[in-house]
Amino acid sequence: MVIDLGLDREPPVARLRDWGRRPAQWRSLALALVAALLLTVTASGPAPAPSLTLTASFGLERRTDFVVIGDRLYVSVASPDRAGPTDHRWLLSAYELPSGRPLWAAPYESSFEQFVDVQQATGMVLVTGLVGGDGISTPTTAVDSATGRVLWTLPTRVAVADDGRTGVIGGLLRPGEPAGHSVRAVDLTTGRDLWKATFPASTTVRPVPNGRAVTVTSGDGGGRAEVRDVRTGAVLASQAVLPPGAGPTLSATVGDSLLLGYQDGKGDRGVAAYATDTLELRWRRVINEDDVRRFSPCGPLVCTPSPFGVEAIDPATGTLVWHTDDADAVFDVGGLLVADAQPAGLAAVDPATGRTLFDLGGLETVLNARTEHGLISVGRKVGDDRTWLSLAKPHTAAPRPLGVVPYRVWDCAAGERSVVCRVPGDQLNIWTYR
């Protein structure tokens, strides 16, 4: 997640993917390095079995979305019952990895080929679509992960708490309820309310560690936060937050710290951090409006661009842990901390020190925020249709060469022992690797 002060948003995965597209002049060097690594493991002895084995291939339109979660591949496809572009019904299709065996297909509501989010919970998967028309809505459908049976649908996004059984929602009105500002928690098995709370002004809610949820209410006199038991709604802590006259402009959590961006009556901006269990103020800093700083989780730390690079801050104390002069941004994706520095490109860095672990410059690396099994890098050279694939995983000294395929691939994602990529002909291929 990349946090932009003044806005409360999460960048779509499609935007993160674009960070991995690098100029062609770097590809030849990167390709040579990948090829050299491949040669070092195949230069002697009997010819080994192929590292990559194709296990499945099926059609997938270019605009259609897919995601790898655990040992499953989830794909968005048009329902055969969909009457036309104004019909909102799409299907979420599940496949076993690495075999590619179809498991089930379940309907969900969306006007577009891409889903907003796919979340895994206990015994189910939640898919959030995007519906246009008179207004924009983000309906969420819960699907039994074993059978594909639709359990329930709610007309807004549901955030899954860390217990895997509870979801929190802000702004939803049930039929017959009076208008107002409210948040609620639902049982994910049934979609029914566990509790509901109303507030005098606009309020956001988000799950935080240890079975809790935090609400943040905006108001003329500042903001107010509450910590609640996510299952019962019991208030565990409550207090006014932010300076007098300031209202929250965003909220985010990193570890057990709640970060609130704010703007006061004079237009000055700042960020403050609070403990997610007690709401104790941990630190506060004023931010020059010209800096337009952004905060994003980077491992256990918080990263923010500075005029001279990127700073990594301890979210509990606000102290500077490390600083890098040669990066424009840092992303926490695929379990890796990836720094982007132009014109060199991407590099994996150590979350504890900021030291470069290995270079990804020149390789097409998809920064897919939905994956948990590392990042797939693609290497090619001009005039050659072949593609070299390598896997960058956490706690490794270098990307691992996986092998070569005889055609162009792109938009790749890693499974536990598999690679999923788009290939020519509007196909999606699945390989297993040794």
Coordinates of C-alpha atoms in Angstrom, one line a residue:
M1 CA 0.0 0.0 0.0
V2 CA 1.2 3.5 -0.8
I3 CA -0.2 6.2 1.3
D4 CA -0.6 9.7 -0.2
L5 CA -1.2 12.4 2.4
G6 CA -4.5 14.0 1.8
L7 CA -6.0 10.9 0.2
D8 CA -7.2 7.5 1.6
R9 CA -6.6 5.1 -1.2
E10 CA -4.7 2.0 -2.2
P11 CA -3.1 1.9 -5.6
P12 CA -4.5 -0.8 -7.9
V13 CA -2.3 -3.7 -8.7
A14 CA -2.3 -2.7 -12.4
R15 CA -0.4 0.5 -11.4
L16 CA 2.1 -1.4 -9.4
R17 CA 2.7 -3.7 -12.4
D18 CA 3.7 -0.7 -14.5
W19 CA 6.7 0.1 -12.2
G20 CA 8.4 -3.1 -13.5
R21 CA 8.5 -2.0 -17.1
R22 CA 12.1 -0.8 -17.7
P23 CA 13.9 0.7 -20.7
A24 CA 15.3 -1.7 -23.2
Q25 CA 19.0 -0.6 -22.8
W26 CA 19.2 -2.4 -19.4
R27 CA 17.7 -5.7 -20.6
S28 CA 20.7 -7.0 -22.5
L29 CA 22.9 -6.7 -19.4
A30 CA 20.3 -8.3 -17.2
L31 CA 19.7 -11.0 -19.7
A32 CA 23.4 -11.8 -19.9
L33 CA 23.5 -12.1 -16.1
V34 CA 20.5 -14.5 -16.1
A35 CA 21.9 -16.5 -18.9
A36 CA 25.3 -16.8 -17.1
L37 CA 23.5 -18.0 -14.0
L38 CA 21.7 -20.6 -16.0
L39 CA 24.9 -21.8 -17.6
T40 CA 26.7 -22.2 -14.3
V41 CA 24.2 -24.8 -13.2
T42 CA 24.1 -26.7 -16.5
A43 CA 27.7 -26.6 -17.7
S44 CA 28.7 -30.1 -16.6
G45 CA 27.3 -33.6 -16.0
P46 CA 24.2 -35.2 -17.7
A47 CA 21.6 -32.9 -19.2
P48 CA 19.2 -32.2 -16.3
A49 CA 15.4 -32.4 -16.7
P50 CA 13.7 -29.1 -17.6
S51 CA 13.4 -26.7 -14.7
L52 CA 10.0 -25.5 -16.0
T53 CA 7.3 -28.0 -16.9
L54 CA 4.1 -26.7 -18.5
T55 CA 1.1 -28.1 -16.6
A56 CA -1.9 -26.2 -18.0
S57 CA -2.9 -23.5 -20.6
F58 CA -6.2 -21.9 -21.2
G59 CA -7.7 -18.8 -22.9
L60 CA -7.8 -15.5 -21.0
E61 CA -8.7 -12.1 -22.5
R62 CA -6.0 -9.5 -22.1
R63 CA -8.2 -7.2 -20.0
T64 CA -9.3 -10.0 -17.6
D65 CA -7.8 -10.1 -14.1
F66 CA -6.2 -13.0 -12.2
V67 CA -4.5 -13.5 -8.9
V68 CA -2.5 -16.2 -7.1
I69 CA -3.3 -16.8 -3.4
G70 CA -1.8 -19.7 -1.6
D71 CA -2.1 -22.8 -3.8
R72 CA -5.0 -21.3 -5.9
L73 CA -5.3 -19.3 -9.1
Y74 CA -8.4 -17.1 -9.3
V75 CA -9.4 -15.7 -12.7
S76 CA -12.2 -13.3 -13.6
V77 CA -14.2 -14.4 -16.7
A78 CA -17.4 -13.3 -18.3
S79 CA -20.5 -15.3 -17.3
P80 CA -22.2 -17.1 -20.2
D81 CA -25.5 -15.6 -18.9
R82 CA -24.1 -12.1 -19.2
A83 CA -26.4 -10.3 -21.7
G84 CA -24.1 -7.4 -22.6
P85 CA -21.8 -4.7 -21.3
T86 CA -24.4 -3.3 -18.9
D87 CA -24.9 -6.7 -17.3
H88 CA -22.9 -6.9 -14.1
R89 CA -22.5 -10.6 -13.7
W90 CA -19.0 -12.1 -13.9
L91 CA -17.5 -15.4 -12.7
L92 CA -14.6 -16.0 -10.4
S93 CA -13.0 -19.2 -11.5
A94 CA -10.7 -21.2 -9.2
Y95 CA -7.9 -23.5 -10.3
E96 CA -5.6 -25.8 -8.4
L97 CA -1.9 -25.0 -8.5
P98 CA 0.4 -26.2 -9.9
S99 CA -1.8 -28.7 -11.8
G100 CA -4.2 -26.0 -13.2
R101 CA -7.1 -28.3 -12.5
P102 CA -10.4 -26.4 -12.6
L103 CA -12.1 -26.4 -9.2
W104 CA -15.2 -24.2 -9.5
A105 CA -16.7 -21.0 -10.9
A106 CA -18.9 -18.6 -8.9
P107 CA -20.8 -15.5 -9.9
Y108 CA -20.0 -12.1 -8.5
E109 CA -21.2 -8.5 -9.3
S110 CA -19.0 -6.2 -11.4
S111 CA -19.2 -4.0 -14.4
F112 CA -15.6 -4.5 -15.4
E113 CA -13.2 -7.4 -16.2
Q114 CA -10.9 -6.7 -13.2
F115 CA -11.8 -7.2 -9.6
V116 CA -11.0 -4.6 -7.0
D117 CA -9.8 -7.2 -4.4
V118 CA -9.7 -10.9 -3.6
Q119 CA -9.2 -11.8 0.0
Q120 CA -8.8 -15.2 1.7
A121 CA -10.7 -15.9 4.9
T122 CA -11.4 -19.1 7.0
G123 CA -13.0 -21.5 4.6
M124 CA -13.9 -18.9 2.0
V125 CA -12.7 -16.3 -0.5
L126 CA -14.1 -12.8 -0.8
V127 CA -14.1 -11.1 -4.2
T128 CA -14.9 -7.4 -4.6
G129 CA -16.1 -6.1 -7.9
L130 CA -16.7 -2.6 -9.3
V131 CA -20.1 -1.6 -10.5
G132 CA -20.7 1.7 -12.4
G133 CA -23.9 3.4 -13.4
D134 CA -25.6 6.2 -11.4
G135 CA -22.9 5.8 -8.8
I136 CA -19.8 3.7 -8.1
S137 CA -20.2 0.7 -5.8
T138 CA -17.9 -2.1 -4.7
P139 CA -20.0 -5.2 -3.9
T140 CA -18.4 -8.1 -2.1
T141 CA -19.3 -11.7 -2.6
A142 CA -18.2 -14.5 -0.3
V143 CA -17.6 -17.9 -1.9
D144 CA -17.0 -21.3 -0.1
S145 CA -13.4 -22.1 -1.1
A146 CA -14.1 -25.9 -1.2
T147 CA -17.3 -25.9 -3.3
G148 CA -17.6 -22.5 -5.0
R149 CA -21.0 -22.0 -3.4
V150 CA -22.0 -18.4 -3.0
L151 CA -22.5 -17.7 0.7
W152 CA -23.7 -14.0 0.6
T153 CA -23.2 -10.7 -1.2
L154 CA -23.0 -7.2 0.4
P155 CA -23.1 -4.0 -1.6
T156 CA -19.7 -2.7 -0.4
R157 CA -16.1 -3.8 0.3
V158 CA -15.6 -5.9 3.4
A159 CA -12.2 -5.9 5.1
V160 CA -11.2 -9.3 6.6
A161 CA -9.9 -9.1 10.2
D162 CA -7.0 -11.2 11.4
D163 CA -9.2 -13.8 13.0
G164 CA -10.3 -14.9 9.5
R165 CA -13.9 -15.1 10.7
T166 CA -14.9 -11.4 10.9
G167 CA -15.3 -8.5 8.4
V168 CA -15.6 -4.8 9.0
I169 CA -17.5 -2.3 6.9
G170 CA -17.9 1.4 6.9
G171 CA -20.9 3.3 5.5
L172 CA -23.2 0.4 4.7
L173 CA -26.9 1.0 5.2
R174 CA -29.2 -2.0 5.5
P175 CA -32.7 -1.8 4.1
G176 CA -34.9 0.2 6.4
E177 CA -32.1 1.8 8.4
P178 CA -32.0 5.5 9.0
A179 CA -29.4 7.6 7.2
G180 CA -26.3 8.4 9.3
H181 CA -22.7 7.6 9.9
S182 CA -22.1 4.0 11.0
V183 CA -19.7 1.1 11.0
R184 CA -20.3 -2.5 11.6
A185 CA -18.8 -6.0 11.8
V186 CA -20.2 -9.0 10.1
D187 CA -19.8 -12.8 10.6
L188 CA -18.1 -14.0 7.4
T189 CA -19.9 -17.3 7.5
T190 CA -23.3 -15.7 7.2
G191 CA -22.8 -12.1 6.2
R192 CA -25.0 -11.1 9.2
D193 CA -24.2 -8.2 11.5
L194 CA -22.3 -8.9 14.7
W195 CA -22.5 -5.3 15.9
K196 CA -23.1 -1.8 14.6
A197 CA -22.0 1.6 15.9
T198 CA -23.2 5.1 14.8
F199 CA -21.2 8.3 15.0
P200 CA -21.9 12.0 14.7
A201 CA -19.6 12.5 11.6
S202 CA -17.9 10.6 8.8
T203 CA -16.1 7.6 10.3
T204 CA -13.7 5.0 8.8
V205 CA -13.0 1.5 10.2
R206 CA -10.1 -0.9 9.6
P207 CA -9.0 -4.1 11.2
V208 CA -5.8 -4.0 13.3
P209 CA -3.8 -6.8 14.9
N210 CA -5.0 -9.0 17.8
G211 CA -8.7 -9.2 16.9
R212 CA -9.4 -5.5 17.1
A213 CA -10.8 -2.8 14.8
V214 CA -10.0 0.9 14.9
T215 CA -12.6 3.7 14.0
V216 CA -11.5 7.2 13.2
T217 CA -14.1 10.0 13.2
S218 CA -13.7 13.4 11.5
G219 CA -15.0 16.5 13.2
D220 CA -14.7 20.3 13.3
G221 CA -12.8 20.0 16.6
G222 CA -10.4 17.4 15.4
G223 CA -10.6 13.6 15.2
R224 CA -11.6 10.9 17.6
A225 CA -10.5 7.2 17.5
E226 CA -11.8 4.1 19.2
V227 CA -10.4 0.6 19.5
R228 CA -13.1 -2.1 19.6
D229 CA -13.1 -5.8 19.9
V230 CA -13.7 -6.9 16.3
R231 CA -16.0 -9.7 17.3
T232 CA -18.2 -8.1 20.0
G233 CA -17.8 -4.3 19.3
A234 CA -16.8 -3.6 22.9
V235 CA -14.9 -0.4 23.2
L236 CA -11.4 -1.1 24.5
A237 CA -10.0 2.4 24.2
S238 CA -11.3 5.8 23.1
Q239 CA -9.8 9.3 22.9
A240 CA -9.4 12.5 20.9
V241 CA -6.6 12.4 18.4
L242 CA -4.7 15.0 16.4
P243 CA -4.2 18.7 17.3
P244 CA -7.2 20.9 17.9
G245 CA -8.9 22.0 14.7
A246 CA -7.2 19.3 12.6
G247 CA -9.2 16.6 10.8
P248 CA -7.8 13.3 9.7
T249 CA -7.2 13.0 5.9
L250 CA -6.1 9.3 5.9
S251 CA -5.5 6.4 8.2
A252 CA -3.2 3.4 7.8
T253 CA -1.7 0.7 10.0
V254 CA 1.8 -0.6 10.1
G255 CA 2.4 -3.4 12.6
D256 CA 0.7 -2.2 15.9
S257 CA 0.9 1.5 15.0
L258 CA -2.0 3.5 13.6
L259 CA -0.8 6.4 11.3
L260 CA -3.1 9.3 10.9
G261 CA -2.5 12.1 8.3
Y262 CA -4.1 15.4 9.0
Q263 CA -4.5 19.0 7.9
D264 CA -5.3 21.8 10.3
G265 CA -7.3 25.0 9.8
K266 CA -4.2 26.8 8.5
G267 CA -3.6 24.2 5.8
D268 CA -0.5 22.7 7.5
R269 CA -0.1 19.0 7.1
G270 CA 1.3 16.4 9.4
V271 CA 1.2 12.7 10.5
A272 CA 0.8 11.2 13.9
A273 CA 1.2 7.6 15.1
Y274 CA -0.8 5.9 17.8
A275 CA -0.7 2.5 19.5
T276 CA -3.5 0.3 18.1
D277 CA -4.3 -1.2 21.5
T278 CA -4.3 1.9 23.8
L279 CA -4.3 4.9 21.3
E280 CA -1.4 6.3 23.1
L281 CA 0.4 9.0 21.0
R282 CA 3.7 7.6 19.9
W283 CA 5.1 10.4 17.7
R284 CA 4.0 13.3 15.5
R285 CA 5.8 15.2 12.8
V286 CA 4.9 18.2 10.7
I287 CA 5.2 17.8 6.9
N288 CA 5.9 20.7 4.6
E289 CA 3.1 20.8 2.0
D290 CA 5.7 21.2 -0.8
D291 CA 7.2 17.8 0.2
V292 CA 4.0 15.9 -0.8
R293 CA 5.3 12.9 1.2
R294 CA 3.8 9.5 1.0
F295 CA 4.0 6.8 3.6
S296 CA 4.0 3.1 2.8
P297 CA 4.8 -0.1 4.8
C298 CA 8.3 -1.5 4.1
G299 CA 8.7 -4.7 6.1
P300 CA 8.3 -3.7 9.8
L301 CA 9.1 0.0 9.1
V302 CA 7.4 2.9 7.4
C303 CA 9.0 4.3 4.2
T304 CA 8.5 7.8 3.0
P305 CA 10.2 9.8 0.1
S306 CA 12.4 12.6 1.1
P307 CA 14.0 15.4 -1.0
F308 CA 17.2 13.2 -1.2
G309 CA 15.8 9.7 -1.4
V310 CA 13.7 7.4 0.9
E311 CA 13.7 7.3 4.6
A312 CA 12.7 4.3 6.7
I313 CA 11.1 5.1 10.0
D314 CA 10.3 3.0 13.0
P315 CA 6.5 3.2 13.3
A316 CA 6.6 2.8 17.1
T317 CA 9.1 5.6 17.8
G318 CA 9.3 7.8 14.7
T319 CA 13.1 7.5 14.6
L320 CA 15.0 7.2 11.4
V321 CA 16.3 3.6 10.9
W322 CA 17.9 4.0 7.5
H323 CA 18.1 6.2 4.5
T324 CA 18.9 5.6 0.9
D325 CA 20.0 8.3 -1.5
D326 CA 19.5 6.4 -4.8
A327 CA 15.8 5.4 -4.7
D328 CA 12.7 7.3 -5.6
A329 CA 10.2 4.9 -3.9
V330 CA 10.2 1.7 -2.0
F331 CA 7.4 -1.0 -2.3
D332 CA 6.7 -4.0 0.0
V333 CA 5.5 -6.6 -2.5
G334 CA 5.7 -10.4 -2.8
G335 CA 7.3 -10.5 0.6
L336 CA 10.2 -8.5 -0.8
L337 CA 11.2 -4.9 -0.2
V338 CA 11.9 -3.4 -3.7
A339 CA 13.4 0.0 -4.3
D340 CA 12.9 1.9 -7.5
A341 CA 15.7 4.2 -8.7
Q342 CA 15.8 5.8 -12.1
P343 CA 17.4 5.2 -14.5
A344 CA 18.9 2.0 -12.9
G345 CA 15.5 0.3 -12.2
L346 CA 14.5 -2.0 -9.4
A347 CA 16.5 -3.6 -6.6
A348 CA 15.7 -5.8 -3.6
V349 CA 16.8 -4.2 -0.4
D350 CA 17.3 -5.4 3.2
P351 CA 14.3 -4.2 5.3
A352 CA 16.6 -3.9 8.4
T353 CA 19.3 -1.7 6.8
G354 CA 18.2 -0.5 3.4
R355 CA 21.3 -2.2 1.9
T356 CA 20.9 -3.5 -1.7
L357 CA 20.6 -7.3 -1.7
F358 CA 20.4 -7.8 -5.5
D359 CA 19.7 -5.9 -8.6
L360 CA 16.5 -6.3 -10.7
G361 CA 17.3 -3.5 -13.2
G362 CA 16.6 -4.3 -16.8
L363 CA 14.3 -7.3 -16.0
E364 CA 10.6 -6.9 -16.4
T365 CA 9.5 -7.5 -12.8
V366 CA 5.8 -7.4 -12.0
L367 CA 5.3 -5.7 -8.6
N368 CA 2.2 -7.7 -7.7
A369 CA 0.9 -6.7 -4.3
R370 CA -1.4 -9.7 -4.2
T371 CA 1.3 -12.4 -4.2
E372 CA 3.1 -13.9 -1.2
H373 CA 5.5 -16.2 -3.0
G374 CA 8.0 -13.8 -4.4
L375 CA 8.4 -11.9 -7.7
I376 CA 8.8 -13.3 -11.2
S377 CA 11.4 -11.5 -13.3
V378 CA 11.4 -11.7 -17.1
G379 CA 14.5 -11.4 -19.3
R380 CA 14.6 -11.0 -23.1
K381 CA 16.8 -9.6 -25.8
V382 CA 16.1 -7.9 -29.1
G383 CA 15.4 -10.3 -32.0
D384 CA 14.9 -13.3 -29.7
D385 CA 11.5 -14.6 -28.9
R386 CA 12.7 -16.7 -25.9
T387 CA 12.1 -15.6 -22.4
W388 CA 14.2 -16.2 -19.3
L389 CA 12.3 -16.5 -16.1
S390 CA 13.8 -16.1 -12.6
L391 CA 12.2 -15.9 -9.1
A392 CA 13.1 -13.4 -6.4
K393 CA 12.1 -14.5 -3.0
P394 CA 12.5 -13.1 0.5
H395 CA 15.7 -13.9 2.5
T396 CA 17.7 -14.8 -0.6
A397 CA 21.0 -13.4 -2.0
A398 CA 19.9 -13.3 -5.7
P399 CA 17.0 -14.2 -8.0
R400 CA 16.8 -17.9 -8.7
P401 CA 16.9 -18.8 -12.5
L402 CA 13.9 -21.0 -13.3
G403 CA 14.5 -21.7 -17.0
V404 CA 13.7 -20.5 -20.5
V405 CA 10.5 -20.7 -22.5
P406 CA 10.5 -20.4 -26.3
Y407 CA 8.1 -17.4 -26.6
R408 CA 7.3 -14.1 -25.0
V409 CA 5.5 -14.0 -21.7
W410 CA 4.4 -11.1 -19.4
D411 CA 2.3 -10.3 -16.4
C412 CA 3.6 -13.2 -14.3
A413 CA 2.8 -14.3 -10.8
A414 CA 4.4 -16.8 -8.5
G415 CA 2.8 -19.7 -6.7
E416 CA 4.3 -21.9 -4.0
R417 CA 5.9 -24.1 -6.7
S418 CA 4.4 -22.6 -9.8
V419 CA 4.6 -19.7 -12.3
V420 CA 1.6 -18.2 -14.0
C421 CA 2.1 -15.9 -17.0
R422 CA 0.2 -14.4 -19.9
V423 CA 1.5 -15.7 -23.3
P424 CA 0.7 -14.8 -26.9
G425 CA -2.7 -15.8 -28.3
D426 CA -4.6 -14.5 -25.2
Q427 CA -3.6 -17.6 -23.2
L428 CA -2.6 -18.0 -19.6
N429 CA 0.1 -20.7 -18.9
I430 CA 1.0 -22.5 -15.7
W431 CA 4.4 -24.1 -15.1
T432 CA 5.7 -26.0 -12.2
Y433 CA 9.4 -25.6 -11.3
R434 CA 11.9 -27.8 -9.6

